[in-house]
Amino acid sequence: MFINLTNHPSDKWSEEQLEAARRYGEIVDLSFPIIEPTYSKDDIMFLVRECTETIMGIKEGVTVVHVMGEMTFTYNLINALKDAGITCLASTTERNTIMTPDGKKISEFKFVQFREY
């Protein structure tokens, strides 16, 4: 099983990214928690424990967890999951930035691969 714990549901992914994820098994999307900028470390650790418990509750068949999001939560969650023997992955992309005539910057991302933390 491939758990996608990001703000990017797999139904919006490119076929290349879906194919790469399916190599690990069935894709299951979990919502990335809302992390307020005012949260303390204790608040973050509470969310990490909740999320770890959720993932461990469905551990049967879990091969990897794709984790991308707010950095302090992500760092602590990855450490907790790795301590539990679960492989964690990041997605890598190529970024193409386009400047429009009115000065707006548009970034397009093309999936390249999953990489282990």
Short mmCIF file of the N, C-alpha and C atoms (twelve columns), coordinates in Angstrom:
data_MODEL
# 
_entry.id   MODEL 
# 
loop_
_atom_site.group_PDB 
_atom_site.id 
_atom_site.type_symbol 
_atom_site.label_atom_id 
_atom_site.label_alt_id 
_atom_site.label_comp_id 
_atom_site.label_asym_id 
_atom_site.label_seq_id 
_atom_site.Cartn_x 
_atom_site.Cartn_y 
_atom_site.Cartn_z 
_atom_site.pdbx_PDB_model_num 
ATOM 1   N N  . MET A 1   0.842  -1.183 0.000   1 
ATOM 2   C CA . MET A 1   0.000  0.000  0.000   1 
ATOM 3   C C  . MET A 1   0.887  1.246  0.000   1 
ATOM 4   N N  . PHE A 2   0.467  2.252  -0.732  1 
ATOM 5   C CA . PHE A 2   1.165  3.540  -0.846  1 
ATOM 6   C C  . PHE A 2   0.236  4.595  -0.254  1 
ATOM 7   N N  . ILE A 3   0.609  5.136  0.904   1 
ATOM 8   C CA . ILE A 3   -0.198 6.182  1.520   1 
ATOM 9   C C  . ILE A 3   0.328  7.534  1.059   1 
ATOM 10  N N  . ASN A 4   -0.567 8.330  0.514   1 
ATOM 11  C CA . ASN A 4   -0.242 9.676  0.071   1 
ATOM 12  C C  . ASN A 4   -0.707 10.661 1.137   1 
ATOM 13  N N  . LEU A 5   0.248  11.196 1.911   1 
ATOM 14  C CA . LEU A 5   -0.069 12.164 2.964   1 
ATOM 15  C C  . LEU A 5   0.494  13.517 2.529   1 
ATOM 16  N N  . THR A 6   -0.272 14.191 1.678   1 
ATOM 17  C CA . THR A 6   0.123  15.489 1.132   1 
ATOM 18  C C  . THR A 6   -1.144 16.324 0.967   1 
ATOM 19  N N  . ASN A 7   -0.955 17.543 0.475   1 
ATOM 20  C CA . ASN A 7   -2.094 18.390 0.113   1 
ATOM 21  C C  . ASN A 7   -2.472 18.220 -1.354  1 
ATOM 22  N N  . HIS A 8   -1.944 17.156 -1.980  1 
ATOM 23  C CA . HIS A 8   -2.171 16.934 -3.407  1 
ATOM 24  C C  . HIS A 8   -2.766 15.542 -3.619  1 
ATOM 25  N N  . PRO A 9   -4.092 15.446 -3.680  1 
ATOM 26  C CA . PRO A 9   -4.737 14.145 -3.866  1 
ATOM 27  C C  . PRO A 9   -4.264 13.458 -5.150  1 
ATOM 28  N N  . SER A 10  -4.169 12.149 -5.082  1 
ATOM 29  C CA . SER A 10  -3.636 11.390 -6.214  1 
ATOM 30  C C  . SER A 10  -4.508 11.485 -7.466  1 
ATOM 31  N N  . ASP A 11  -5.778 11.824 -7.328  1 
ATOM 32  C CA . ASP A 11  -6.615 11.942 -8.531  1 
ATOM 33  C C  . ASP A 11  -6.246 13.157 -9.382  1 
ATOM 34  N N  . LYS A 12  -5.348 13.999 -8.878  1 
ATOM 35  C CA . LYS A 12  -4.868 15.166 -9.639  1 
ATOM 36  C C  . LYS A 12  -3.454 14.943 -10.195 1 
ATOM 37  N N  . TRP A 13  -2.888 13.773 -9.950  1 
ATOM 38  C CA . TRP A 13  -1.524 13.478 -10.387 1 
ATOM 39  C C  . TRP A 13  -1.464 13.137 -11.871 1 
ATOM 40  N N  . SER A 14  -0.259 13.284 -12.425 1 
ATOM 41  C CA . SER A 14  -0.011 12.866 -13.805 1 
ATOM 42  C C  . SER A 14  0.004  11.338 -13.864 1 
ATOM 43  N N  . GLU A 15  -0.147 10.809 -15.050 1 
ATOM 44  C CA . GLU A 15  -0.104 9.352  -15.229 1 
ATOM 45  C C  . GLU A 15  1.266  8.804  -14.818 1 
ATOM 46  N N  . GLU A 16  2.327  9.574  -15.059 1 
ATOM 47  C CA . GLU A 16  3.674  9.130  -14.676 1 
ATOM 48  C C  . GLU A 16  3.795  8.966  -13.163 1 
ATOM 49  N N  . GLN A 17  3.248  9.922  -12.415 1 
ATOM 50  C CA . GLN A 17  3.326  9.843  -10.963 1 
ATOM 51  C C  . GLN A 17  2.456  8.704  -10.436 1 
ATOM 52  N N  . LEU A 18  1.278  8.542  -11.002 1 
ATOM 53  C CA . LEU A 18  0.404  7.443  -10.596 1 
ATOM 54  C C  . LEU A 18  1.073  6.092  -10.849 1 
ATOM 55  N N  . GLU A 19  1.680  5.956  -11.997 1 
ATOM 56  C CA . GLU A 19  2.359  4.700  -12.345 1 
ATOM 57  C C  . GLU A 19  3.494  4.407  -11.364 1 
ATOM 58  N N  . ALA A 20  4.271  5.423  -11.028 1 
ATOM 59  C CA . ALA A 20  5.379  5.241  -10.075 1 
ATOM 60  C C  . ALA A 20  4.857  4.849  -8.690  1 
ATOM 61  N N  . ALA A 21  3.768  5.453  -8.259  1 
ATOM 62  C CA . ALA A 21  3.192  5.138  -6.950  1 
ATOM 63  C C  . ALA A 21  2.601  3.730  -6.935  1 
ATOM 64  N N  . ARG A 22  1.954  3.340  -8.004  1 
ATOM 65  C CA . ARG A 22  1.319  2.016  -8.070  1 
ATOM 66  C C  . ARG A 22  2.328  0.879  -7.984  1 
ATOM 67  N N  . ARG A 23  3.589  1.159  -8.256  1 
ATOM 68  C CA . ARG A 23  4.627  0.122  -8.114  1 
ATOM 69  C C  . ARG A 23  4.747  -0.338 -6.665  1 
ATOM 70  N N  . TYR A 24  4.310  0.509  -5.731  1 
ATOM 71  C CA . TYR A 24  4.349  0.165  -4.310  1 
ATOM 72  C C  . TYR A 24  3.055  -0.494 -3.847  1 
ATOM 73  N N  . GLY A 25  2.014  -0.408 -4.635  1 
ATOM 74  C CA . GLY A 25  0.733  -0.998 -4.270  1 
ATOM 75  C C  . GLY A 25  -0.407 -0.008 -4.445  1 
ATOM 76  N N  . GLU A 26  -1.528 -0.351 -3.837  1 
ATOM 77  C CA . GLU A 26  -2.725 0.491  -3.903  1 
ATOM 78  C C  . GLU A 26  -2.440 1.865  -3.299  1 
ATOM 79  N N  . ILE A 27  -2.910 2.926  -3.954  1 
ATOM 80  C CA . ILE A 27  -2.727 4.301  -3.467  1 
ATOM 81  C C  . ILE A 27  -3.901 4.666  -2.571  1 
ATOM 82  N N  . VAL A 28  -3.588 5.127  -1.362  1 
ATOM 83  C CA . VAL A 28  -4.600 5.583  -0.414  1 
ATOM 84  C C  . VAL A 28  -4.252 7.012  -0.015  1 
ATOM 85  N N  . ASP A 29  -5.173 7.942  -0.250  1 
ATOM 86  C CA . ASP A 29  -4.965 9.345  0.123   1 
ATOM 87  C C  . ASP A 29  -5.418 9.583  1.553   1 
ATOM 88  N N  . LEU A 30  -4.547 10.208 2.349   1 
ATOM 89  C CA . LEU A 30  -4.901 10.705 3.673   1 
ATOM 90  C C  . LEU A 30  -4.719 12.213 3.649   1 
ATOM 91  N N  . SER A 31  -5.603 12.930 4.281   1 
ATOM 92  C CA . SER A 31  -5.510 14.389 4.300   1 
ATOM 93  C C  . SER A 31  -4.336 14.841 5.162   1 
ATOM 94  N N  . PHE A 32  -3.546 15.738 4.625   1 
ATOM 95  C CA . PHE A 32  -2.467 16.342 5.401   1 
ATOM 96  C C  . PHE A 32  -3.114 17.282 6.415   1 
ATOM 97  N N  . PRO A 33  -2.686 17.223 7.667   1 
ATOM 98  C CA . PRO A 33  -3.341 18.077 8.670   1 
ATOM 99  C C  . PRO A 33  -3.090 19.562 8.419   1 
ATOM 100 N N  . ILE A 34  -4.017 20.363 8.857   1 
ATOM 101 C CA . ILE A 34  -3.835 21.815 8.802   1 
ATOM 102 C C  . ILE A 34  -2.867 22.184 9.915   1 
ATOM 103 N N  . ILE A 35  -1.797 22.854 9.551   1 
ATOM 104 C CA . ILE A 35  -0.770 23.261 10.509  1 
ATOM 105 C C  . ILE A 35  -0.782 24.788 10.578  1 
ATOM 106 N N  . GLU A 36  -1.282 25.296 11.664  1 
ATOM 107 C CA . GLU A 36  -1.328 26.753 11.843  1 
ATOM 108 C C  . GLU A 36  0.062  27.284 12.181  1 
ATOM 109 N N  . PRO A 37  0.421  28.467 11.684  1 
ATOM 110 C CA . PRO A 37  1.740  29.030 11.983  1 
ATOM 111 C C  . PRO A 37  1.936  29.361 13.458  1 
ATOM 112 N N  . THR A 38  0.866  29.432 14.203  1 
ATOM 113 C CA . THR A 38  0.948  29.745 15.633  1 
ATOM 114 C C  . THR A 38  1.150  28.504 16.502  1 
ATOM 115 N N  . TYR A 39  1.110  27.312 15.916  1 
ATOM 116 C CA . TYR A 39  1.236  26.086 16.703  1 
ATOM 117 C C  . TYR A 39  2.595  26.009 17.389  1 
ATOM 118 N N  . SER A 40  2.579  25.489 18.596  1 
ATOM 119 C CA . SER A 40  3.810  25.235 19.348  1 
ATOM 120 C C  . SER A 40  4.371  23.868 18.947  1 
ATOM 121 N N  . LYS A 41  5.576  23.573 19.422  1 
ATOM 122 C CA . LYS A 41  6.157  22.245 19.183  1 
ATOM 123 C C  . LYS A 41  5.251  21.171 19.790  1 
ATOM 124 N N  . ASP A 42  4.670  21.438 20.955  1 
ATOM 125 C CA . ASP A 42  3.759  20.466 21.573  1 
ATOM 126 C C  . ASP A 42  2.547  20.210 20.681  1 
ATOM 127 N N  . ASP A 43  2.012  21.256 20.054  1 
ATOM 128 C CA . ASP A 43  0.883  21.098 19.132  1 
ATOM 129 C C  . ASP A 43  1.286  20.216 17.950  1 
ATOM 130 N N  . ILE A 44  2.470  20.461 17.412  1 
ATOM 131 C CA . ILE A 44  2.970  19.674 16.282  1 
ATOM 132 C C  . ILE A 44  3.122  18.216 16.697  1 
ATOM 133 N N  . MET A 45  3.715  17.973 17.856  1 
ATOM 134 C CA . MET A 45  3.946  16.605 18.305  1 
ATOM 135 C C  . MET A 45  2.624  15.881 18.570  1 
ATOM 136 N N  . PHE A 46  1.615  16.594 19.015  1 
ATOM 137 C CA . PHE A 46  0.290  15.999 19.185  1 
ATOM 138 C C  . PHE A 46  -0.235 15.504 17.834  1 
ATOM 139 N N  . LEU A 47  -0.118 16.352 16.806  1 
ATOM 140 C CA . LEU A 47  -0.565 15.964 15.465  1 
ATOM 141 C C  . LEU A 47  0.250  14.801 14.913  1 
ATOM 142 N N  . VAL A 48  1.548  14.810 15.184  1 
ATOM 143 C CA . VAL A 48  2.415  13.716 14.739  1 
ATOM 144 C C  . VAL A 48  1.952  12.403 15.363  1 
ATOM 145 N N  . ARG A 49  1.677  12.416 16.662  1 
ATOM 146 C CA . ARG A 49  1.211  11.195 17.333  1 
ATOM 147 C C  . ARG A 49  -0.124 10.723 16.742  1 
ATOM 148 N N  . GLU A 50  -1.048 11.650 16.517  1 
ATOM 149 C CA . GLU A 50  -2.343 11.282 15.923  1 
ATOM 150 C C  . GLU A 50  -2.162 10.648 14.544  1 
ATOM 151 N N  . CYS A 51  -1.351 11.276 13.728  1 
ATOM 152 C CA . CYS A 51  -1.148 10.797 12.360  1 
ATOM 153 C C  . CYS A 51  -0.425 9.449  12.361  1 
ATOM 154 N N  . THR A 52  0.562  9.304  13.223  1 
ATOM 155 C CA . THR A 52  1.283  8.036  13.323  1 
ATOM 156 C C  . THR A 52  0.327  6.918  13.737  1 
ATOM 157 N N  . GLU A 53  -0.528 7.195  14.700  1 
ATOM 158 C CA . GLU A 53  -1.512 6.200  15.141  1 
ATOM 159 C C  . GLU A 53  -2.461 5.822  14.007  1 
ATOM 160 N N  . THR A 54  -2.894 6.793  13.228  1 
ATOM 161 C CA . THR A 54  -3.778 6.513  12.092  1 
ATOM 162 C C  . THR A 54  -3.089 5.588  11.099  1 
ATOM 163 N N  . ILE A 55  -1.846 5.921  10.759  1 
ATOM 164 C CA . ILE A 55  -1.102 5.108  9.789   1 
ATOM 165 C C  . ILE A 55  -0.824 3.720  10.353  1 
ATOM 166 N N  . MET A 56  -0.436 3.637  11.615  1 
ATOM 167 C CA . MET A 56  -0.155 2.338  12.223  1 
ATOM 168 C C  . MET A 56  -1.434 1.509  12.331  1 
ATOM 169 N N  . GLY A 57  -2.570 2.177  12.432  1 
ATOM 170 C CA . GLY A 57  -3.848 1.478  12.477  1 
ATOM 171 C C  . GLY A 57  -4.195 0.793  11.174  1 
ATOM 172 N N  . ILE A 58  -3.604 1.261  10.074  1 
ATOM 173 C CA . ILE A 58  -3.825 0.625  8.768   1 
ATOM 174 C C  . ILE A 58  -2.526 0.050  8.234   1 
ATOM 175 N N  . LYS A 59  -1.578 -0.196 9.141   1 
ATOM 176 C CA . LYS A 59  -0.244 -0.645 8.731   1 
ATOM 177 C C  . LYS A 59  -0.269 -1.909 7.890   1 
ATOM 178 N N  . GLU A 60  -1.245 -2.775 8.146   1 
ATOM 179 C CA . GLU A 60  -1.331 -4.004 7.356   1 
ATOM 180 C C  . GLU A 60  -1.326 -3.641 5.872   1 
ATOM 181 N N  . GLY A 61  -0.276 -4.021 5.178   1 
ATOM 182 C CA . GLY A 61  -0.188 -3.735 3.760   1 
ATOM 183 C C  . GLY A 61  0.478  -2.412 3.411   1 
ATOM 184 N N  . VAL A 62  0.792  -1.568 4.416   1 
ATOM 185 C CA . VAL A 62  1.451  -0.297 4.122   1 
ATOM 186 C C  . VAL A 62  2.899  -0.576 3.738   1 
ATOM 187 N N  . THR A 63  3.274  -0.143 2.553   1 
ATOM 188 C CA . THR A 63  4.647  -0.282 2.084   1 
ATOM 189 C C  . THR A 63  5.404  1.008  2.336   1 
ATOM 190 N N  . VAL A 64  4.805  2.118  1.910   1 
ATOM 191 C CA . VAL A 64  5.461  3.409  2.030   1 
ATOM 192 C C  . VAL A 64  4.440  4.500  2.331   1 
ATOM 193 N N  . VAL A 65  4.965  5.602  2.852   1 
ATOM 194 C CA . VAL A 65  4.152  6.791  3.052   1 
ATOM 195 C C  . VAL A 65  4.838  7.942  2.317   1 
ATOM 196 N N  . HIS A 66  4.094  8.569  1.435   1 
ATOM 197 C CA . HIS A 66  4.565  9.750  0.694   1 
ATOM 198 C C  . HIS A 66  4.199  10.964 1.538   1 
ATOM 199 N N  . VAL A 67  5.217  11.652 2.064   1 
ATOM 200 C CA . VAL A 67  4.982  12.769 2.983   1 
ATOM 201 C C  . VAL A 67  5.594  14.039 2.400   1 
ATOM 202 N N  . MET A 68  4.734  15.038 2.178   1 
ATOM 203 C CA . MET A 68  5.188  16.352 1.716   1 
ATOM 204 C C  . MET A 68  4.287  17.383 2.375   1 
ATOM 205 N N  . GLY A 69  4.888  18.388 2.998   1 
ATOM 206 C CA . GLY A 69  4.089  19.421 3.630   1 
ATOM 207 C C  . GLY A 69  4.904  20.240 4.613   1 
ATOM 208 N N  . GLU A 70  4.232  20.892 5.534   1 
ATOM 209 C CA . GLU A 70  4.867  21.771 6.520   1 
ATOM 210 C C  . GLU A 70  6.058  21.053 7.156   1 
ATOM 211 N N  . MET A 71  7.195  21.731 7.156   1 
ATOM 212 C CA . MET A 71  8.465  21.070 7.430   1 
ATOM 213 C C  . MET A 71  8.636  20.532 8.850   1 
ATOM 214 N N  . THR A 72  8.200  21.235 9.884   1 
ATOM 215 C CA . THR A 72  8.438  20.725 11.237  1 
ATOM 216 C C  . THR A 72  7.580  19.492 11.512  1 
ATOM 217 N N  . PHE A 73  6.353  19.500 11.014  1 
ATOM 218 C CA . PHE A 73  5.488  18.329 11.137  1 
ATOM 219 C C  . PHE A 73  6.073  17.173 10.334  1 
ATOM 220 N N  . THR A 74  6.435  17.444 9.088   1 
ATOM 221 C CA . THR A 74  6.965  16.415 8.204   1 
ATOM 222 C C  . THR A 74  8.209  15.765 8.798   1 
ATOM 223 N N  . TYR A 75  9.129  16.570 9.284   1 
ATOM 224 C CA . TYR A 75  10.371 16.065 9.876   1 
ATOM 225 C C  . TYR A 75  10.067 15.109 11.032  1 
ATOM 226 N N  . ASN A 76  9.219  15.535 11.934  1 
ATOM 227 C CA . ASN A 76  8.900  14.714 13.103  1 
ATOM 228 C C  . ASN A 76  8.088  13.472 12.732  1 
ATOM 229 N N  . LEU A 77  7.171  13.595 11.794  1 
ATOM 230 C CA . LEU A 77  6.388  12.435 11.363  1 
ATOM 231 C C  . LEU A 77  7.283  11.401 10.692  1 
ATOM 232 N N  . ILE A 78  8.151  11.846 9.827   1 
ATOM 233 C CA . ILE A 78  9.046  10.912 9.140   1 
ATOM 234 C C  . ILE A 78  9.904  10.163 10.152  1 
ATOM 235 N N  . ASN A 79  10.425 10.863 11.138  1 
ATOM 236 C CA . ASN A 79  11.222 10.190 12.170  1 
ATOM 237 C C  . ASN A 79  10.398 9.145  12.911  1 
ATOM 238 N N  . ALA A 80  9.158  9.472  13.256  1 
ATOM 239 C CA . ALA A 80  8.291  8.525  13.969  1 
ATOM 240 C C  . ALA A 80  7.976  7.311  13.097  1 
ATOM 241 N N  . LEU A 81  7.672  7.546  11.833  1 
ATOM 242 C CA . LEU A 81  7.341  6.439  10.938  1 
ATOM 243 C C  . LEU A 81  8.558  5.554  10.669  1 
ATOM 244 N N  . LYS A 82  9.712  6.175  10.465  1 
ATOM 245 C CA . LYS A 82  10.924 5.383  10.252  1 
ATOM 246 C C  . LYS A 82  11.253 4.553  11.486  1 
ATOM 247 N N  . ASP A 83  11.057 5.123  12.677  1 
ATOM 248 C CA . ASP A 83  11.272 4.363  13.912  1 
ATOM 249 C C  . ASP A 83  10.343 3.151  13.986  1 
ATOM 250 N N  . ALA A 84  9.175  3.255  13.352  1 
ATOM 251 C CA . ALA A 84  8.207  2.158  13.323  1 
ATOM 252 C C  . ALA A 84  8.452  1.207  12.147  1 
ATOM 253 N N  . GLY A 85  9.511  1.466  11.381  1 
ATOM 254 C CA . GLY A 85  9.863  0.582  10.272  1 
ATOM 255 C C  . GLY A 85  9.146  0.859  8.973   1 
ATOM 256 N N  . ILE A 86  8.571  2.040  8.839   1 
ATOM 257 C CA . ILE A 86  7.856  2.393  7.604   1 
ATOM 258 C C  . ILE A 86  8.734  3.304  6.748   1 
ATOM 259 N N  . THR A 87  8.853  2.969  5.487   1 
ATOM 260 C CA . THR A 87  9.617  3.759  4.530   1 
ATOM 261 C C  . THR A 87  8.833  5.018  4.163   1 
ATOM 262 N N  . CYS A 88  9.530  6.147  4.126   1 
ATOM 263 C CA . CYS A 88  8.900  7.425  3.760   1 
ATOM 264 C C  . CYS A 88  9.540  7.962  2.484   1 
ATOM 265 N N  . LEU A 89  8.701  8.508  1.619   1 
ATOM 266 C CA . LEU A 89  9.147  9.019  0.327   1 
ATOM 267 C C  . LEU A 89  8.771  10.478 0.147   1 
ATOM 268 N N  . ALA A 90  9.605  11.170 -0.624  1 
ATOM 269 C CA . ALA A 90  9.310  12.520 -1.111  1 
ATOM 270 C C  . ALA A 90  9.141  12.423 -2.618  1 
ATOM 271 N N  . SER A 91  8.364  13.321 -3.188  1 
ATOM 272 C CA . SER A 91  8.264  13.385 -4.640  1 
ATOM 273 C C  . SER A 91  9.207  14.481 -5.126  1 
ATOM 274 N N  . THR A 92  9.885  14.201 -6.237  1 
ATOM 275 C CA . THR A 92  10.764 15.200 -6.825  1 
ATOM 276 C C  . THR A 92  10.159 15.661 -8.147  1 
ATOM 277 N N  . THR A 93  10.392 16.931 -8.461  1 
ATOM 278 C CA . THR A 93  9.809  17.516 -9.663  1 
ATOM 279 C C  . THR A 93  10.819 18.428 -10.353 1 
ATOM 280 N N  . GLU A 94  10.560 18.666 -11.620 1 
ATOM 281 C CA . GLU A 94  11.252 19.720 -12.361 1 
ATOM 282 C C  . GLU A 94  10.321 20.913 -12.366 1 
ATOM 283 N N  . ARG A 95  10.872 22.093 -12.092 1 
ATOM 284 C CA . ARG A 95  10.046 23.295 -12.066 1 
ATOM 285 C C  . ARG A 95  10.362 24.153 -13.276 1 
ATOM 286 N N  . ASN A 96  9.301  24.539 -13.983 1 
ATOM 287 C CA . ASN A 96  9.410  25.436 -15.118 1 
ATOM 288 C C  . ASN A 96  8.675  26.719 -14.740 1 
ATOM 289 N N  . THR A 97  9.422  27.810 -14.653 1 
ATOM 290 C CA . THR A 97  8.830  29.083 -14.253 1 
ATOM 291 C C  . THR A 97  8.660  29.981 -15.472 1 
ATOM 292 N N  . ILE A 98  7.462  30.524 -15.596 1 
ATOM 293 C CA . ILE A 98  7.127  31.417 -16.705 1 
ATOM 294 C C  . ILE A 98  6.759  32.775 -16.125 1 
ATOM 295 N N  . MET A 99  7.354  33.824 -16.661 1 
ATOM 296 C CA . MET A 99  7.002  35.191 -16.272 1 
ATOM 297 C C  . MET A 99  6.035  35.730 -17.315 1 
ATOM 298 N N  . THR A 100 4.870  36.159 -16.866 1 
ATOM 299 C CA . THR A 100 3.873  36.712 -17.776 1 
ATOM 300 C C  . THR A 100 4.193  38.186 -18.043 1 
ATOM 301 N N  . PRO A 101 3.647  38.755 -19.124 1 
ATOM 302 C CA . PRO A 101 3.913  40.156 -19.441 1 
ATOM 303 C C  . PRO A 101 3.523  41.125 -18.318 1 
ATOM 304 N N  . ASP A 102 2.543  40.740 -17.497 1 
ATOM 305 C CA . ASP A 102 2.128  41.636 -16.418 1 
ATOM 306 C C  . ASP A 102 2.919  41.413 -15.117 1 
ATOM 307 N N  . GLY A 103 4.002  40.610 -15.191 1 
ATOM 308 C CA . GLY A 103 4.888  40.431 -14.040 1 
ATOM 309 C C  . GLY A 103 4.542  39.283 -13.107 1 
ATOM 310 N N  . LYS A 104 3.520  38.527 -13.416 1 
ATOM 311 C CA . LYS A 104 3.168  37.382 -12.583 1 
ATOM 312 C C  . LYS A 104 4.094  36.215 -12.896 1 
ATOM 313 N N  . LYS A 105 4.380  35.436 -11.869 1 
ATOM 314 C CA . LYS A 105 5.225  34.262 -12.040 1 
ATOM 315 C C  . LYS A 105 4.340  33.020 -11.947 1 
ATOM 316 N N  . ILE A 106 4.416  32.179 -12.955 1 
ATOM 317 C CA . ILE A 106 3.661  30.929 -12.974 1 
ATOM 318 C C  . ILE A 106 4.661  29.786 -12.951 1 
ATOM 319 N N  . SER A 107 4.500  28.891 -11.977 1 
ATOM 320 C CA . SER A 107 5.387  27.730 -11.875 1 
ATOM 321 C C  . SER A 107 4.611  26.470 -12.226 1 
ATOM 322 N N  . GLU A 108 5.179  25.694 -13.123 1 
ATOM 323 C CA . GLU A 108 4.621  24.399 -13.488 1 
ATOM 324 C C  . GLU A 108 5.601  23.334 -13.016 1 
ATOM 325 N N  . PHE A 109 5.061  22.253 -12.435 1 
ATOM 326 C CA . PHE A 109 5.897  21.195 -11.893 1 
ATOM 327 C C  . PHE A 109 5.647  19.901 -12.657 1 
ATOM 328 N N  . LYS A 110 6.734  19.221 -13.019 1 
ATOM 329 C CA . LYS A 110 6.640  17.937 -13.717 1 
ATOM 330 C C  . LYS A 110 7.274  16.884 -12.825 1 
ATOM 331 N N  . PHE A 111 6.495  15.867 -12.466 1 
ATOM 332 C CA . PHE A 111 6.976  14.788 -11.618 1 
ATOM 333 C C  . PHE A 111 8.169  14.083 -12.266 1 
ATOM 334 N N  . VAL A 112 9.175  13.769 -11.417 1 
ATOM 335 C CA . VAL A 112 10.347 13.026 -11.894 1 
ATOM 336 C C  . VAL A 112 10.421 11.650 -11.230 1 
ATOM 337 N N  . GLN A 113 10.416 11.638 -9.892  1 
ATOM 338 C CA . GLN A 113 10.530 10.355 -9.188  1 
ATOM 339 C C  . GLN A 113 10.150 10.519 -7.725  1 
ATOM 340 N N  . PHE A 114 9.997  9.367  -7.054  1 
ATOM 341 C CA . PHE A 114 9.894  9.350  -5.598  1 
ATOM 342 C C  . PHE A 114 11.293 9.045  -5.067  1 
ATOM 343 N N  . ARG A 115 11.651 9.705  -3.967  1 
ATOM 344 C CA . ARG A 115 12.973 9.500  -3.366  1 
ATOM 345 C C  . ARG A 115 12.782 9.266  -1.872  1 
ATOM 346 N N  . GLU A 116 13.506 8.269  -1.356  1 
ATOM 347 C CA . GLU A 116 13.385 7.928  0.049   1 
ATOM 348 C C  . GLU A 116 14.038 8.970  0.938   1 
ATOM 349 N N  . TYR A 117 13.354 9.298  2.057   1 
ATOM 350 C CA . TYR A 117 13.945 10.198 3.060   1 
ATOM 351 C C  . TYR A 117 15.037 9.445  3.788   1 
# 
